[in-house]
Amino acid sequence: MVQIGIVGKPNVGKTTFFNASVHAEAEIANYPFTTINANKGVMYARSECPCKEYGLECNPNNSKCIDGIRYIPIEAIDVAGLVPKAHEGRGLGNKFLDDLRQASCLIHIVDVSGSTDEEGRPCETGSHDPSNDIKFLEEEIDFWIKGLLEKDWRRMSSRCKIERIKIEKMLAEKLTGLGIREEEIKIAIRKSSLPEDATLWKDEDLLKFSTYVRKESKPILLALNKADKASDEMVKKFEGEYAIPTSAISELTLIKAVEHGFIEYKPGDSFFKVIKEMDDKRRKGLEYIKTHVMDRFGSTGVQECIDKAVFNLLGLIEVYPVEDENKLCDKNGNVLPDVFLLPKGSTVIDLAYKVHSDLAEGFIRAVDARTKKIVGADHVLKNKDIIHIIAK
Ligand SMILES: Nc1nc2c(ncn2[C@@H]2O[C@H](COP(=O)(O)OP(=O)(O)O)[C@@H](O)[C@H]2O)c(=O)[nH]1
Ligand SMILES: [Mg+2]
């Protein structure tokens, strides 16, 4: 399953964001190092379910569907707060960096209200500039990667030269534990325009390469959190395609109100509907969220972060395997039971492997349920394809 790492310095709202989207109860508190061990949980990417378009009632199995909105699971990891110089072992040291190994991308929770200092201690709202936080997190990861490479660098690079081993092969071996692929390494070498002969790489070249490889293998989306109490000016300054204003606390409050039956609201909605009488305090709280968060930013932003990370930053597509291309169901009659997230450019056979290796090994042909055309193993899949795979 795709894994997203939730990262940031202490007290920015990582755990709140995590709990709001996975509905797990990790500890939330206003002091550093509350989150000692990384919490793993399941978050959901939100998308229009094809059931709506076909006017069908679906029976989801590996995902959820609420009123025609499909929620597709992904794995999330709530990483302990990162403080400057973690790569040298400060704070909880390399622990959080280790937690990021398997993440395919990161959501960096930033306190855009400027009410936490660089170490994560509460400070006066607006008194801390989050630009430094953004830069420092990138640098921490870069130095961490570099640190892994520079051990043994001279011997390794000389060996490559003498034995004519391609540098990307050696790097791939060293970095595989970080979930970094050879393809990403090749791109990083090209982008940093470094010589093929790695014995010529200087210290700053290793850092340059580390930066590029981090950008390729752990792309970062910024959640501009605590936007509810941030000035318009601050939000405008940082907002962008991959920098989304969020109010994690609002999302968590809405989810709780849903659980208690007070409102109707689906994660990612731009509004909620009151369905039960409530006390003044709760009503005022929800009104505040409506006027200061939802009307101001369009939503709490939490769901949008996940969706942007999955569908844009990672560029994944959703594909629905079925066993009947007319009824769009499996052999038990469940309509659109499963959905899989696959990298762009994936083919029918990639989908088959994802569903079951038997389906791939015994592959005969497939049918595109939308067009009813027969397609082969190499057929490239499109977003929201519905595919019937026929196998021996
Ligand atoms: N105003 C505001 N406060 C928030 C928001 N998200 C979290 N907080 C508060 O920030 C503090 C730290 O939150 P927590 O999730 O424990 O941060 P972590 O250390 O990054 O995991 C808590 O007091 C939260 O209630 C938000 O969106 N808006
Ligand atoms: Mg925490």
mmCIF file with all atom_site columns, C-alpha atoms and ligand atoms in Angstrom, residues 14-15 27 34-35 78, ligand 2:
data_model
loop_
_atom_site.group_PDB
_atom_site.id
_atom_site.type_symbol
_atom_site.label_atom_id
_atom_site.label_alt_id
_atom_site.label_comp_id
_atom_site.label_asym_id
_atom_site.label_entity_id
_atom_site.label_seq_id
_atom_site.pdbx_PDB_ins_code
_atom_site.Cartn_x
_atom_site.Cartn_y
_atom_site.Cartn_z
_atom_site.occupancy
_atom_site.B_iso_or_equiv
_atom_site.pdbx_formal_charge
_atom_site.auth_seq_id
_atom_site.auth_comp_id
_atom_site.auth_asym_id
_atom_site.auth_atom_id
_atom_site.pdbx_PDB_model_num
ATOM   1 C  CA . LYS A 1 14 ? 0.811  16.292 13.093 1.00 0.00 ? 14 LYS A CA 1
ATOM   2 C  CA . THR A 1 15 ? -1.037 14.030 15.485 1.00 0.00 ? 15 THR A CA 1
ATOM   3 C  CA . GLU A 1 27 ? -2.070 11.185 22.065 1.00 0.00 ? 27 GLU A CA 1
ATOM   4 C  CA . THR A 1 34 ? 4.401  13.511 22.777 1.00 0.00 ? 34 THR A CA 1
ATOM   5 C  CA . THR A 1 35 ? 4.609  11.218 19.807 1.00 0.00 ? 35 THR A CA 1
ATOM   6 C  CA . ASP A 1 78 ? 2.634  9.914  12.114 1.00 0.00 ? 78 ASP A CA 1
HETATM 7 MG MG . MG  B 2 .  ? 2.384  14.343 17.773 1.00 0.00 ? 2  MG  B MG 1
#
